[in-house]
PDB file of C-alpha atoms in Angstrom:
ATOM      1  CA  UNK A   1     -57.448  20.236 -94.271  1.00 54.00           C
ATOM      2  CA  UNK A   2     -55.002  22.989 -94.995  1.00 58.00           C
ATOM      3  CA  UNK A   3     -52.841  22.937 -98.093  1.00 56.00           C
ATOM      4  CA  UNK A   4     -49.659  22.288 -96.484  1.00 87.00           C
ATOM      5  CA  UNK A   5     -51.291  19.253 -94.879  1.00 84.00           C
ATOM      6  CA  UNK A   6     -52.632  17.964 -98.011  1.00 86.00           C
ATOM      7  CA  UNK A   7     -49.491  18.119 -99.524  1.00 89.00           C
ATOM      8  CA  UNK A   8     -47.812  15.980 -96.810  1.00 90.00           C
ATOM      9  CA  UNK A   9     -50.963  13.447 -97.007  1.00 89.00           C
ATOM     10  CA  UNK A  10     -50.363  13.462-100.941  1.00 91.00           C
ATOM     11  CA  UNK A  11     -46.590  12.342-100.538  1.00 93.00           C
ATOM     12  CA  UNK A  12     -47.332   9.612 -97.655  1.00 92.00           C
ATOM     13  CA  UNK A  13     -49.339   8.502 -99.830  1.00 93.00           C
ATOM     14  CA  UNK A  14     -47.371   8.890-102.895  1.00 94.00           C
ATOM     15  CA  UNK A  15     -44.442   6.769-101.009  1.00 95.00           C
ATOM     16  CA  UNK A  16     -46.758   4.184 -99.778  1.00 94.00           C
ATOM     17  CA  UNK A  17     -47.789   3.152-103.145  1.00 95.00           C
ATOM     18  CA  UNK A  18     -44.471   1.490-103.778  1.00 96.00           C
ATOM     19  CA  UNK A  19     -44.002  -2.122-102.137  1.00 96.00           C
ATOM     20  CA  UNK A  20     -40.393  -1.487-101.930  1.00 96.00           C
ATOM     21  CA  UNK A  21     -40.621   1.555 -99.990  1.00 96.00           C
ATOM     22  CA  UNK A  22     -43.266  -0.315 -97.569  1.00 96.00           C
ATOM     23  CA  UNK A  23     -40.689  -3.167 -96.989  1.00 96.00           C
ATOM     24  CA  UNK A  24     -38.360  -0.650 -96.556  1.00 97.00           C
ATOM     25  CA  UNK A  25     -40.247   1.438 -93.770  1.00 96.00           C
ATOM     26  CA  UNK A  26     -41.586  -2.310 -92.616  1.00 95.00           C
ATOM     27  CA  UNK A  27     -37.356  -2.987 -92.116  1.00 96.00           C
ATOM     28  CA  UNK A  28     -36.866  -0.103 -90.497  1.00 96.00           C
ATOM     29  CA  UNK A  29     -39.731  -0.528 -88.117  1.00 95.00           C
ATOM     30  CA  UNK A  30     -38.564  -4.003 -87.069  1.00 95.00           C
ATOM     31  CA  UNK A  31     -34.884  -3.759 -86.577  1.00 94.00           C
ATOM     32  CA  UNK A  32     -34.498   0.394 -85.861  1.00 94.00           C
ATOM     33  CA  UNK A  33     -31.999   2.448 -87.767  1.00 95.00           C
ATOM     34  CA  UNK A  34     -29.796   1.845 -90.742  1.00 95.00           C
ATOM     35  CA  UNK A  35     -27.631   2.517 -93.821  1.00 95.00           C
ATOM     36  CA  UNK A  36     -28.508   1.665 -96.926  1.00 95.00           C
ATOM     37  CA  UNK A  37     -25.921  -1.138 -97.133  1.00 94.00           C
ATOM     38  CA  UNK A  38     -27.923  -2.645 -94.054  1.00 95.00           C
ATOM     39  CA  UNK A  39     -31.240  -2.442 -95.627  1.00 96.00           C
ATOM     40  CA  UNK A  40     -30.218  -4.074 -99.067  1.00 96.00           C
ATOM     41  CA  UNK A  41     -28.620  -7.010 -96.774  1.00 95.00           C
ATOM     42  CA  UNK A  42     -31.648  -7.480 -95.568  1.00 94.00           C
ATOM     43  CA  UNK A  43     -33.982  -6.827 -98.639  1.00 95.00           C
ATOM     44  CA  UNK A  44     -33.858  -8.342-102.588  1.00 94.00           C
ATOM     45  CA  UNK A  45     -33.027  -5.107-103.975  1.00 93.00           C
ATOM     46  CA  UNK A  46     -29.738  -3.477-104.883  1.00 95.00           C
ATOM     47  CA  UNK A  47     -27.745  -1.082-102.653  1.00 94.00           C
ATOM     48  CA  UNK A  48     -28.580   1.597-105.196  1.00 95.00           C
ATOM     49  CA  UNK A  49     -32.112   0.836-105.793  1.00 96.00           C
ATOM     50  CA  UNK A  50     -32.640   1.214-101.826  1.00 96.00           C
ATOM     51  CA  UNK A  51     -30.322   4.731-102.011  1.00 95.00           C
ATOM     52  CA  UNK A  52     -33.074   6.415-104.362  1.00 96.00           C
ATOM     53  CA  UNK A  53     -36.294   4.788-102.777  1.00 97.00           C
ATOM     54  CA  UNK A  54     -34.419   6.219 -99.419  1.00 97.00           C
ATOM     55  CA  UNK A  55     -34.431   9.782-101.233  1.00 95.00           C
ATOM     56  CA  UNK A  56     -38.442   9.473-101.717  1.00 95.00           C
ATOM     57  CA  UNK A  57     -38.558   7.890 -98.820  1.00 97.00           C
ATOM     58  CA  UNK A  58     -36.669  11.446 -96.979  1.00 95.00           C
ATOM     59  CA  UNK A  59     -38.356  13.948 -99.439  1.00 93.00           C
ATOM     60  CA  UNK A  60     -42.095  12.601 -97.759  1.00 93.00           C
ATOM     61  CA  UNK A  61     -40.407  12.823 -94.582  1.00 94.00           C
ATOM     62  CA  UNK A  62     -40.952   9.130 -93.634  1.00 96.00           C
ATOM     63  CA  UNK A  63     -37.409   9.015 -93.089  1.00 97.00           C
ATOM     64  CA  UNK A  64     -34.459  10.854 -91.552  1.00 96.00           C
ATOM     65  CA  UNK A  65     -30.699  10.627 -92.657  1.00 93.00           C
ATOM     66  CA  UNK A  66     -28.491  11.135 -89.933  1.00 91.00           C
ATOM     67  CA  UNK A  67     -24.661  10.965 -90.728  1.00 87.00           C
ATOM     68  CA  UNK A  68     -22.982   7.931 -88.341  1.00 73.00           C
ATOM     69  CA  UNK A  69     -19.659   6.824 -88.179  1.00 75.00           C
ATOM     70  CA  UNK A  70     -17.153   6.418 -91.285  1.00 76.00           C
ATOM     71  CA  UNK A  71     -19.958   8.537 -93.328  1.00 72.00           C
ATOM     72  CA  UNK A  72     -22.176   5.922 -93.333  1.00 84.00           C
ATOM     73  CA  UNK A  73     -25.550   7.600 -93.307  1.00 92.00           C
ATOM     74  CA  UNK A  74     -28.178   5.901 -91.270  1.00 95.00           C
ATOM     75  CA  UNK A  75     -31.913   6.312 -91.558  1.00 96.00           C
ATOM     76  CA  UNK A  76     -34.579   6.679 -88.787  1.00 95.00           C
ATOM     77  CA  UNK A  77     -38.475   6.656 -89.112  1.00 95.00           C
ATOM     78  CA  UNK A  78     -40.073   9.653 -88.814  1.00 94.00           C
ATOM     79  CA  UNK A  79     -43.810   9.420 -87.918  1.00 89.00           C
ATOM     80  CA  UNK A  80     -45.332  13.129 -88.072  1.00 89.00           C
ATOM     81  CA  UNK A  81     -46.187  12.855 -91.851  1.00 92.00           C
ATOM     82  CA  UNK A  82     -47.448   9.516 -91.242  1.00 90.00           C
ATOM     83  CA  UNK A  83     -50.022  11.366 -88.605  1.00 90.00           C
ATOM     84  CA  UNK A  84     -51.181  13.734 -90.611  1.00 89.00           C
ATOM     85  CA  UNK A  85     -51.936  11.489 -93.398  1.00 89.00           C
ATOM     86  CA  UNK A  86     -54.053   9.491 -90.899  1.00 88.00           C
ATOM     87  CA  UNK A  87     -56.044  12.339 -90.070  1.00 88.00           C
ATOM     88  CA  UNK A  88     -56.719  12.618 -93.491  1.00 84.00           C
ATOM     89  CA  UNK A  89     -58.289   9.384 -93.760  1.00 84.00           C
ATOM     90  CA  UNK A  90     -59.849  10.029 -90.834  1.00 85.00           C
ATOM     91  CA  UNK A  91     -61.480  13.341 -92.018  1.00 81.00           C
ATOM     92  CA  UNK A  92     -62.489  11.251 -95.407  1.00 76.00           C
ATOM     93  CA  UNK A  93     -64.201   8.399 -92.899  1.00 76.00           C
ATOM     94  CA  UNK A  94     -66.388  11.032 -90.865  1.00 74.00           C
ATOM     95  CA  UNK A  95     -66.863  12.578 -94.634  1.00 69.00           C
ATOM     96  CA  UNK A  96     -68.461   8.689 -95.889  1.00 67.00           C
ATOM     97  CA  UNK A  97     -70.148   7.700 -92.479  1.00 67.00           C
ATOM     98  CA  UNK A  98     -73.417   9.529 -92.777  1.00 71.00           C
ATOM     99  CA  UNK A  99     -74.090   9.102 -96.061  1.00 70.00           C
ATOM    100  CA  UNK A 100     -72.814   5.254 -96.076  1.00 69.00           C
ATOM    101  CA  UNK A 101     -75.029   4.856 -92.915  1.00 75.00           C
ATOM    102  CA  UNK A 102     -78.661   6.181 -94.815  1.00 76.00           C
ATOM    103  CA  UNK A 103     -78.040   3.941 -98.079  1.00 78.00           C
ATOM    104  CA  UNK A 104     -77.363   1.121 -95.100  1.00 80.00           C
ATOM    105  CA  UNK A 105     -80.719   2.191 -94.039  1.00 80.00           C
ATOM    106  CA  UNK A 106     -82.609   2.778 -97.487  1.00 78.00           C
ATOM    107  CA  UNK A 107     -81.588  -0.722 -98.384  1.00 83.00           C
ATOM    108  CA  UNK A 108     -82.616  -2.617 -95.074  1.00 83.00           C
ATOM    109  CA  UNK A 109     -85.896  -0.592 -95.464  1.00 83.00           C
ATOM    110  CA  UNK A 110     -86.366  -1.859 -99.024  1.00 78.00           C
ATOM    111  CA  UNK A 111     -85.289  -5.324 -98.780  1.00 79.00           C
ATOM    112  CA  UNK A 112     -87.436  -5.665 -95.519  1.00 72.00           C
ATOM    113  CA  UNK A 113     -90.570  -4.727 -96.822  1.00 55.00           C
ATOM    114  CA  UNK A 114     -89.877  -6.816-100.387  1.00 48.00           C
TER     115      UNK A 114
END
């Protein structure tokens, strides 16, 4: 996986790790875009507690701010970095199969014969 890519992966990752900033995406995904002030409504967390996870959330592209009415920013998903950090799972899963698959074998072999 190139460099760039692994860096993405690395921040998906990164902003995954947090529950907050899953219930946050999760929010997002259910009910579309919105402000800050929208997701703390809707979340047991503080206004400003949702602002920074919102900033991690941006910086590993998850999210996008988009200025609405009034200044009130609103934030949209953003799936590309989510992709690529699927494909590097995916690349770690072709990786593991072989080698998963002959200990699957070794130990049928030896607990069939015992």
């Amino acid at each position: 996986m190139p460099p760039d890519q692994e860096t993405i992966a690395e921040q998906v990752f990164t902003a995954l790790s947090d529950p907050t900033r899953r219930a946050i995406l999760s929010a997002l995904a259910e009910a579309g875009p919105a402000t800050a002030t929208d997701l703390a409504n809707r979340l047991p967390i503080t206004r400003q507690a949702i602002a920074k996870h919102l900033g991690l959330l941006t910086e590993a592209g998850l999210v996008r701010a988009e200025p609405g009415e009034r200044r009130r920013v609103r934030y949209h998903l953003h799936s590309a970095p989510m992709r690529v950090a699927q494909q590097f799972l995916a690349a770690l899963a072709r990786d593991w199969d072989g080698p998963l698959s002959a200990l699957k074998d070794h130990l049928d072999r030896d607990l069939g014969t015992s």
